Short mmCIF file of C-alpha atoms and ligand atoms in Angstrom, two decimals:
data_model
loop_
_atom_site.label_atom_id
_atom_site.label_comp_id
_atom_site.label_asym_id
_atom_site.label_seq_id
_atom_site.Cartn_x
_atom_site.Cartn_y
_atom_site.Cartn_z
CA UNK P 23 24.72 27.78 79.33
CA UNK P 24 26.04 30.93 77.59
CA UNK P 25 23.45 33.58 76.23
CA UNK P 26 21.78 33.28 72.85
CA UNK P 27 24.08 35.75 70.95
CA UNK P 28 27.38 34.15 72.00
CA UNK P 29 25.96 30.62 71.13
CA UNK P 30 24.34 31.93 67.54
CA UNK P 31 27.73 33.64 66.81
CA UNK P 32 29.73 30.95 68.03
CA UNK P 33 28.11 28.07 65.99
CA UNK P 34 27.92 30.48 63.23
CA UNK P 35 31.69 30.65 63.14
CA UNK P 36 31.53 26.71 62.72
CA UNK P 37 28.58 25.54 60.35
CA UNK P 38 27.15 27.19 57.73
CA UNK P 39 23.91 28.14 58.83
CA UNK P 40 22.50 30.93 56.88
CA UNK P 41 18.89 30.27 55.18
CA UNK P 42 19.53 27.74 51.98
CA UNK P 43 17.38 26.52 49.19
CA UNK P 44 20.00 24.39 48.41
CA UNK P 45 19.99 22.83 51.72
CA UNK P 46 16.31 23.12 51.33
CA UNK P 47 16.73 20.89 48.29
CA UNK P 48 18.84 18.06 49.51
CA UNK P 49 16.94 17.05 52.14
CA UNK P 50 13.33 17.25 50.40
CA UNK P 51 12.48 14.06 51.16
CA UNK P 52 12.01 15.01 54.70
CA UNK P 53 10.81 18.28 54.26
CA UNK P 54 7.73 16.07 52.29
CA UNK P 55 7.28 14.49 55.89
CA UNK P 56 5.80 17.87 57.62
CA UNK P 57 5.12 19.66 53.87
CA UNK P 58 1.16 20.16 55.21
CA UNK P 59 2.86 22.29 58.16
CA UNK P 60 6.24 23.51 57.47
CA UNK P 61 6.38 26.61 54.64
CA UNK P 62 9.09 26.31 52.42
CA UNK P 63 10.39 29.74 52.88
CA UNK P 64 10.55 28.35 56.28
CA UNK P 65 11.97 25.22 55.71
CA UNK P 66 15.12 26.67 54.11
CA UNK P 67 15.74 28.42 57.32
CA UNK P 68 15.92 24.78 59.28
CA UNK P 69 17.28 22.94 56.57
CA UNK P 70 21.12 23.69 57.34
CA UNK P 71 20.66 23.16 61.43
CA UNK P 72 19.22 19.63 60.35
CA UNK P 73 22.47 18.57 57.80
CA UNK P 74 25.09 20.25 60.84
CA UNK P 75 23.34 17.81 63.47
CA UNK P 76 22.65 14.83 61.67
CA UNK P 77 26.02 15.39 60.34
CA UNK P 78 27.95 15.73 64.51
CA UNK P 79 25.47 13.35 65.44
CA UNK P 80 27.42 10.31 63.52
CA UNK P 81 30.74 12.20 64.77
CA UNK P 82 29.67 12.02 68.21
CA UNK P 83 28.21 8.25 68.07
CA UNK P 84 24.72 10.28 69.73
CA UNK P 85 20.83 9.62 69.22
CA UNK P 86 18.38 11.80 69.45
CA UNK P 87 15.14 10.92 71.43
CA UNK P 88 12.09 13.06 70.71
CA UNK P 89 9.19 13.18 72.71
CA UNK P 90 5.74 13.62 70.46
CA UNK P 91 5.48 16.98 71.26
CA UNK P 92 8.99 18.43 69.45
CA UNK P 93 8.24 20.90 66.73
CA UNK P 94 8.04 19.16 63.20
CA UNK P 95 11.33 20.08 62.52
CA UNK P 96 13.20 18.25 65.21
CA UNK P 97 10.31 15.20 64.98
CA UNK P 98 10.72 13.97 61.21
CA UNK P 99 14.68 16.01 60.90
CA UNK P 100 16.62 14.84 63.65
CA UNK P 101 15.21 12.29 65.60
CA UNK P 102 16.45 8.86 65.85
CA UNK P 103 13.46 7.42 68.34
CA UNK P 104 10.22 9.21 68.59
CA UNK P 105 7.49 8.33 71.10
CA UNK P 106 5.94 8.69 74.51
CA UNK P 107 6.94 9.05 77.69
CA UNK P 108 7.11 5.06 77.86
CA UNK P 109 8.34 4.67 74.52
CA UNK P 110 11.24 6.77 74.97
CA UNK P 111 11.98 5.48 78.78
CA UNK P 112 12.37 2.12 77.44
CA UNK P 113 14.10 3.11 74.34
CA UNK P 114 17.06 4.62 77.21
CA UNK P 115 17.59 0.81 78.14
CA UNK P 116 18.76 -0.53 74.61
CA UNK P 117 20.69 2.59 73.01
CA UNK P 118 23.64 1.96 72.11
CA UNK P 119 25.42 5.03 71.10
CA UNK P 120 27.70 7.56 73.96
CA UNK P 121 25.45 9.99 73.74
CA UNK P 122 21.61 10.58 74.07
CA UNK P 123 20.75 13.88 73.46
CA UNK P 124 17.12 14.26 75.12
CA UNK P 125 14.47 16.16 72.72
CA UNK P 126 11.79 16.60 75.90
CA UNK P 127 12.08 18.03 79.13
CA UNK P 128 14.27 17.83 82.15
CA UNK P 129 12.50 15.00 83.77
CA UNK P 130 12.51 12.51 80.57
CA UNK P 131 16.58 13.07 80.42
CA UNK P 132 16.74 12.44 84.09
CA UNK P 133 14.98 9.18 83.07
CA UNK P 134 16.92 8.34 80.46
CA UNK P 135 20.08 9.15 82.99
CA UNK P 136 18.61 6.64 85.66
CA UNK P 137 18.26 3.76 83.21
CA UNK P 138 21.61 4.87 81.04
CA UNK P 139 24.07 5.71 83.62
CA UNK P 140 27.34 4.99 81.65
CA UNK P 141 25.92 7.22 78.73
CA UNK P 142 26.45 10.84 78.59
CA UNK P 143 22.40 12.18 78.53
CA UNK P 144 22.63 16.02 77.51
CA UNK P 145 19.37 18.26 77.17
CA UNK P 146 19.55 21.24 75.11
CA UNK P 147 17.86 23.12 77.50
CA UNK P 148 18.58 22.64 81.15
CA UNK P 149 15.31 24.90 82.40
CA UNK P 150 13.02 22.86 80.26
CA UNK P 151 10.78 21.63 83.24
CA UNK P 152 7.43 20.63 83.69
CA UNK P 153 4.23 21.90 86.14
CA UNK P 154 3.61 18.67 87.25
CA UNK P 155 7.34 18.11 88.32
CA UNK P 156 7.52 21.16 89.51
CA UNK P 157 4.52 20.47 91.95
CA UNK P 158 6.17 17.75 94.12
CA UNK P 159 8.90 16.85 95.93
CA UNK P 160 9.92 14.05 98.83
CA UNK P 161 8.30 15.92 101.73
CA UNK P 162 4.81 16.02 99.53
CA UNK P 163 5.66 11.80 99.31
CA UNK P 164 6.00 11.05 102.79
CA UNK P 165 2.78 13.93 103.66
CA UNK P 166 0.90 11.14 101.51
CA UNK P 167 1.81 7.96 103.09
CA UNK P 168 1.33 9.80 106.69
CA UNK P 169 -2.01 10.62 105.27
CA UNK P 170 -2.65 7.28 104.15
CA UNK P 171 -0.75 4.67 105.97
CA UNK P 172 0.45 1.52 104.20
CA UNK P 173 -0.84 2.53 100.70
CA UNK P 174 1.27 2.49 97.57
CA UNK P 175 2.83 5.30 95.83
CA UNK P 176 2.12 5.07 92.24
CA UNK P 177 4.48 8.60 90.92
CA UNK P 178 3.92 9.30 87.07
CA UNK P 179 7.28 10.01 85.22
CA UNK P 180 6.52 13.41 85.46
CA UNK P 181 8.51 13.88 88.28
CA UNK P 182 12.01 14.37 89.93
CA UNK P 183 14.40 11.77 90.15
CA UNK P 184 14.07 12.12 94.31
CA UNK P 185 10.28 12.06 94.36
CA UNK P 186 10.47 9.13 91.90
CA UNK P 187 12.80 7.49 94.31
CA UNK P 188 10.23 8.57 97.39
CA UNK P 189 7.77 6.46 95.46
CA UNK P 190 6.71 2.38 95.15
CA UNK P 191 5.81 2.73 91.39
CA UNK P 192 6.55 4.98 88.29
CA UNK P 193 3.33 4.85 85.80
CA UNK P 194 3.09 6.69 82.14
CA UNK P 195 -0.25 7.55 80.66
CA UNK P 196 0.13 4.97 78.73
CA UNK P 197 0.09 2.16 81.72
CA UNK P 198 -1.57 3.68 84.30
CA UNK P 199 -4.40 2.13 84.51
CA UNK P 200 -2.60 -1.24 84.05
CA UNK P 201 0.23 -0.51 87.34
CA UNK P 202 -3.30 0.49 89.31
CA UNK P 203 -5.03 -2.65 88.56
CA UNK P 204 -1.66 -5.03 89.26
CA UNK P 205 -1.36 -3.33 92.89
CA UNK P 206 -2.25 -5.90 95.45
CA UNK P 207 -4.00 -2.73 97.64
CA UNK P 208 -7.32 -1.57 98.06
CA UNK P 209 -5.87 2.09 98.64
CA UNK P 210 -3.61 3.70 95.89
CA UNK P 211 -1.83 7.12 96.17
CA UNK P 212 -1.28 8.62 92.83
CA UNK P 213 0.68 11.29 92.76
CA UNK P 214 1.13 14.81 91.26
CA UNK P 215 -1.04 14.58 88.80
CA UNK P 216 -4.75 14.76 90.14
CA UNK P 217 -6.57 14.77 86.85
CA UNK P 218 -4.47 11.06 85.64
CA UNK P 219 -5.69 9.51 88.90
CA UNK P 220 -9.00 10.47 88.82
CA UNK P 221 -9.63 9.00 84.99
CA UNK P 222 -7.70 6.17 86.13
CA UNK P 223 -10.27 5.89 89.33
CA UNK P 224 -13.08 5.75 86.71
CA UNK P 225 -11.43 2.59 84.62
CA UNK P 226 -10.22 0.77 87.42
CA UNK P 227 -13.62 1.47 90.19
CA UNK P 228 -12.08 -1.76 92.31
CA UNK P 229 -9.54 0.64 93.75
CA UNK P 230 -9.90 3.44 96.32
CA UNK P 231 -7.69 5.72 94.42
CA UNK P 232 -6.38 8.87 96.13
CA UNK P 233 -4.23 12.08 95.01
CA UNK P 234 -1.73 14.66 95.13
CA UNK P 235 -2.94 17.83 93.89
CA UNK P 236 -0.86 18.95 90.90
CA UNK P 237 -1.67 19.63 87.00
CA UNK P 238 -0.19 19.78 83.84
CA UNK P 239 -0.55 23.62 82.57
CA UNK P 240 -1.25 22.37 78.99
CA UNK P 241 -4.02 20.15 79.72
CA UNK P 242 -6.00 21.74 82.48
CA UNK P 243 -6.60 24.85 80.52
CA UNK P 244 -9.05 22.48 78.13
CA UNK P 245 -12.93 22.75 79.21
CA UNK P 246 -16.03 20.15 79.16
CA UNK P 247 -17.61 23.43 77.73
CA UNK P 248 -15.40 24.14 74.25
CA UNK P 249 -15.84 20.62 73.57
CA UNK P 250 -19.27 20.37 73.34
CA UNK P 251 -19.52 23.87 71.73
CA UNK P 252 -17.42 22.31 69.56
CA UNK P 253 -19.00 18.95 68.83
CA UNK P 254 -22.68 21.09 68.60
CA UNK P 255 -20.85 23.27 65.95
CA UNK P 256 -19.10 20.36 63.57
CA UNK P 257 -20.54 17.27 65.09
CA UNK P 258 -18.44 14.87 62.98
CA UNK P 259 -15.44 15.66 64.48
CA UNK P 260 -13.68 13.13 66.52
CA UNK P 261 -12.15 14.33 69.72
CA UNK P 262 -9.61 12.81 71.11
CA UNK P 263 -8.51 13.54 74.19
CA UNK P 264 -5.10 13.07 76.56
CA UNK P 265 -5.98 11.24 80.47
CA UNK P 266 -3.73 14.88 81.94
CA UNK P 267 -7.29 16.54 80.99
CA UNK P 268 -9.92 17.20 83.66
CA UNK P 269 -11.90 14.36 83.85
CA UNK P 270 -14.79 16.14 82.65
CA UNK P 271 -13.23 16.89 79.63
CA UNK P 272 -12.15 13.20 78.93
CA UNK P 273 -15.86 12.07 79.33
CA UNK P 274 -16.55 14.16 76.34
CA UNK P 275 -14.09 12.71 74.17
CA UNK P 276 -14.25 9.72 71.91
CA UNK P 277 -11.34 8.39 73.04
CA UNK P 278 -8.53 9.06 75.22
CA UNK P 279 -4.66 7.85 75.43
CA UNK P 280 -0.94 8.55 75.57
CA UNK P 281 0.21 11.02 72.70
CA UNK P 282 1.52 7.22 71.29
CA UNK P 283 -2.15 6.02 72.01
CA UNK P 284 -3.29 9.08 70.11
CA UNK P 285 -1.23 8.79 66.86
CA UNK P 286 -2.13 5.09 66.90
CA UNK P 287 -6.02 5.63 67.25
CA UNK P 288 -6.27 8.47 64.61
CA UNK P 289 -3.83 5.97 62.47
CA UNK P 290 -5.87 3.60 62.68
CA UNK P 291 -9.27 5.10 62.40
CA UNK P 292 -8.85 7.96 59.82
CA UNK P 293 -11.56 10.13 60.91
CA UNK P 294 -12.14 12.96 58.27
CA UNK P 295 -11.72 15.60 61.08
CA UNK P 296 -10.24 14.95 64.53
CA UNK P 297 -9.85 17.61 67.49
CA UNK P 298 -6.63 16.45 69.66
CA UNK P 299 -7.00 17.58 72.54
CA UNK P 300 -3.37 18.06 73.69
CA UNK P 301 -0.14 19.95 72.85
CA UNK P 302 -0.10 21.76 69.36
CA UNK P 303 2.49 19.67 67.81
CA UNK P 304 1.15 16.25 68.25
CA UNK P 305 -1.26 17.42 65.24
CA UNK P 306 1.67 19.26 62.96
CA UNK P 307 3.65 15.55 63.67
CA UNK P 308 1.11 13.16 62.02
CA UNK P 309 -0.54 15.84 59.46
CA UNK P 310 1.21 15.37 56.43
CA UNK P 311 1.14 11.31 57.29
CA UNK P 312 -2.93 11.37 57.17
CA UNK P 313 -3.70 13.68 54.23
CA UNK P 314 -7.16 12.51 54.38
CA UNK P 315 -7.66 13.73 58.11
CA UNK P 316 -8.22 17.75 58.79
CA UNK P 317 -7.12 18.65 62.65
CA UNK P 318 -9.29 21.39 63.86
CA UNK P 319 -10.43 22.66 67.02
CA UNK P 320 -8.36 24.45 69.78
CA UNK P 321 -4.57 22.96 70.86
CA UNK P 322 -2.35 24.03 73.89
CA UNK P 323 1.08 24.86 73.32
CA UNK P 324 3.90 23.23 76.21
CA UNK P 325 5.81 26.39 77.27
CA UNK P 326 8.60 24.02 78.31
CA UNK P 327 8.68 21.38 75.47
CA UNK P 328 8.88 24.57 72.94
CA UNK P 329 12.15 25.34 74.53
CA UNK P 330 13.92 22.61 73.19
CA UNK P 331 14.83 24.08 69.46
CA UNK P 332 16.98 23.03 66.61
CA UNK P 333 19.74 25.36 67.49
CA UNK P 334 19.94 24.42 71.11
CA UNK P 335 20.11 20.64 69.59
CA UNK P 336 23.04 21.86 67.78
CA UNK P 337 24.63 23.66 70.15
CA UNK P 338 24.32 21.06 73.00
CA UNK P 339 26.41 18.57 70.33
CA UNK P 340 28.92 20.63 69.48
CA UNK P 341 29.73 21.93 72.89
CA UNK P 342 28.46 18.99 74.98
CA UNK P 343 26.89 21.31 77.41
CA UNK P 344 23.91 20.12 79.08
CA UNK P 345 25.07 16.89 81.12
CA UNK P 346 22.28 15.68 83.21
CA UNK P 347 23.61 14.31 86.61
CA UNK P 348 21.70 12.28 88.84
CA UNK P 349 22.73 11.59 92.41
CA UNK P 350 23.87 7.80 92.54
CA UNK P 351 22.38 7.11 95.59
CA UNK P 352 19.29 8.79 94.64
CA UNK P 353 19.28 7.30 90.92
CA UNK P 354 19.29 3.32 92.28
CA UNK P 355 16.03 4.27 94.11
CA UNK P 356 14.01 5.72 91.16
CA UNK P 357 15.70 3.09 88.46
CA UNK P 358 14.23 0.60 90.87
CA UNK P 359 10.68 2.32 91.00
CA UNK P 360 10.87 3.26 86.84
CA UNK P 361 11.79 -0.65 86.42
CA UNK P 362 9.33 -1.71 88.39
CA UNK P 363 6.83 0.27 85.86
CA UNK P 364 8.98 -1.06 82.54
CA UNK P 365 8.88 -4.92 83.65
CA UNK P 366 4.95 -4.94 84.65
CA UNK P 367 4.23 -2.94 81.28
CA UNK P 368 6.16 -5.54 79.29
CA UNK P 369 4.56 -8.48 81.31
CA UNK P 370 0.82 -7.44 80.83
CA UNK P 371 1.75 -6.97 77.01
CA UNK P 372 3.25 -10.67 76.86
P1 13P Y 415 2.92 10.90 77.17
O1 13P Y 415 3.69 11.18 75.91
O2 13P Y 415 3.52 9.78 77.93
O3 13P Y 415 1.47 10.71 76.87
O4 13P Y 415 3.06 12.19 78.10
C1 13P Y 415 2.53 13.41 77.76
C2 13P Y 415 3.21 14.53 78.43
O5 13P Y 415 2.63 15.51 78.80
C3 13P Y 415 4.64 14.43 78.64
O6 13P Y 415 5.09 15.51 79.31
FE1 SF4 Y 416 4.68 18.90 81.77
FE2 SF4 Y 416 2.30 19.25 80.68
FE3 SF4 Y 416 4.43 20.21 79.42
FE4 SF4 Y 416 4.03 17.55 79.54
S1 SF4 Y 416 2.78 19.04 78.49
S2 SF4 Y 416 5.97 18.65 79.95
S3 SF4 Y 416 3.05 17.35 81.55
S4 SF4 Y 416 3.69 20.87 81.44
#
């Protein structure tokens, strides 16, 4: 990818991109979608990077998938799908456009890649990764299943391609619990994340569940001991909290889910002051859709989500830099292990 500069001056030479009430103006209908969180003054500044890639999106027959955590801006602007990690994985199996562009990190395009191989899948940012991706790799697969002969490996999404293909299982934190609880074993390795499998050891207590040791960065910084400080402080708010926390954390909360789960449980329950516990976004995303609810308390920002920015959207369609490439011999082996996880979601929801 070519530096900042060259790509600012370059896509300056092609769109008009300078700061625009007018632009500002002709797309306030979705500036009233994020209004609560996005300053105007601000909003003219986006404004003409949303009309140049909604406008090369139709030339380039391209979607846009966003996870829940994109800024405002890309969520309600340019975003043709927006969802969870599930959400989005499934979404890859039915798009019908050339192009996906991937509004998430490296690991959700590679996903997309696996289930969309004929489809170009560009990310705007190639070094958006992810700790918990980061944290494994085949070797730490087959160190498990030395460890614990003849057990499954259950791999959340958050992983490579290769360790995904290592594995028996994908999971989400959506279905977790679920792929757990279908596994005819008594023994379960869960693996990187060690914080998912132990809140999915306390919902499914018929398994022997066992883990790898890795973390998300944004979620294990959250403590047992803000939250109740918290709660003793404004003890009306509802906290919500996402299963990558420390379990500790998640026995404080009211309720706990996928960022999907999340936005459906503070749809549905309108609580006049909620504390997500999660990335900062997932509260700027749903703000000006609840006017009635007031997000307080502490959020974690995703060093790697925040990456991903309207400009690097734009430049990513109008060069078509950013291919991601998945070994074919190593893609059939995690396509098999993410459908696996796609078919016995959809099955248990039938
Ligand atoms: P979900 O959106 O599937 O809950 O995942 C959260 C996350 O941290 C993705 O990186
Ligand atoms: Fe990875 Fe955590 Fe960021 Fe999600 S929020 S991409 S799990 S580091």
């Amino acid at each position: 990818m070519l530096d900042q500069t060259t790509i600012a001056e370059t896509l300056g030479q092609h769109y008009d991109l300078a700061p625009s009430l007018e632009a500002a103006e002709r797309l306030s209908d979705v500036y009233e979608t994020m209004s609560r969180v996005v300053t105007p003054a601000d909003w003219a500044i986006h404004a003409p990077y949303v009309e140049a890639i909604n406008r090369l999106k139709k030339e380039r027959n391209a979607v846009i998938l966003a996870h829940n955590y994109m800024t405002p801006q890309i969520y309600h602007g340019i975003a043709d799908v927006v969802g969870d990690s599930l959400q989005l994985a499934i979404e890859a199996t039915k798009v019908k456009a050339d192009v996906i562009v991937q509004c998430g990190v490296h690991f959700m395009a590679e996903t997309s890649k696996i289930l969309s191989p004929e489809k170009t899948v560009l990310i705007p940012d190639m070094d958006a990764g992810c700790s918990l991706a980061e944290s494994i790799t085949p070797e730490g697969i087959a160190e498990m299943r030395r460890r614990y002969p003849g057990a499954p490996v259950v791999t959340y999404v958050n992983t490579s391609a290769a360790v995904k293909a290592a594995s028996d299982i994908c999971c989400t934190s959506s279905n977790a619990a679920q792929i757990v609880a279908a596994l005819d074993a008594e023994t379960i390795i869960m693996t990187p994340d060690k914080y998912l499998a132990q809140n999915v050891a306390r919902q499914v207590p018929q398994k022997t569940i066992v883990w790898y040791d890795g973390a998300c960065i944004v979620h294990e910084r959250f403590t047992a001991a803000e939250l109740r400080d918290f709660r003793s402080w404004q003890p009306d708010t509802r906290i919500i909290a996402h299963p990558e926390c420390p379990p500790d954390v998640v026995a404080e909360a009211d309720f706990s889910g996928s960022t999907a789960g999340i936005i459906d449980y503070v749809t549905r329950e309108q609580p006049g002051k909620a504390m997500l516990v999660t990335e900062c976004s997932m509260a700027s995303n749903i703000s000006d859709a609840l006017p009635g609810v007031e997000f307080v308390g502490p959020c974690n920002m995703c060093p790697y989500m925040k990456m991903i920015t309207l400009e690097k959207v734009l430049w990513s369609l109008h060069s078509m830099d950013g291919a991601v490439e998945v070994d074919p011999s190593v893609a059939e082996g995690a396509r098999l292990a993410v459908q696996r996880m796609i078919d016995l979601s959809q099955r248990s929801a039938a």
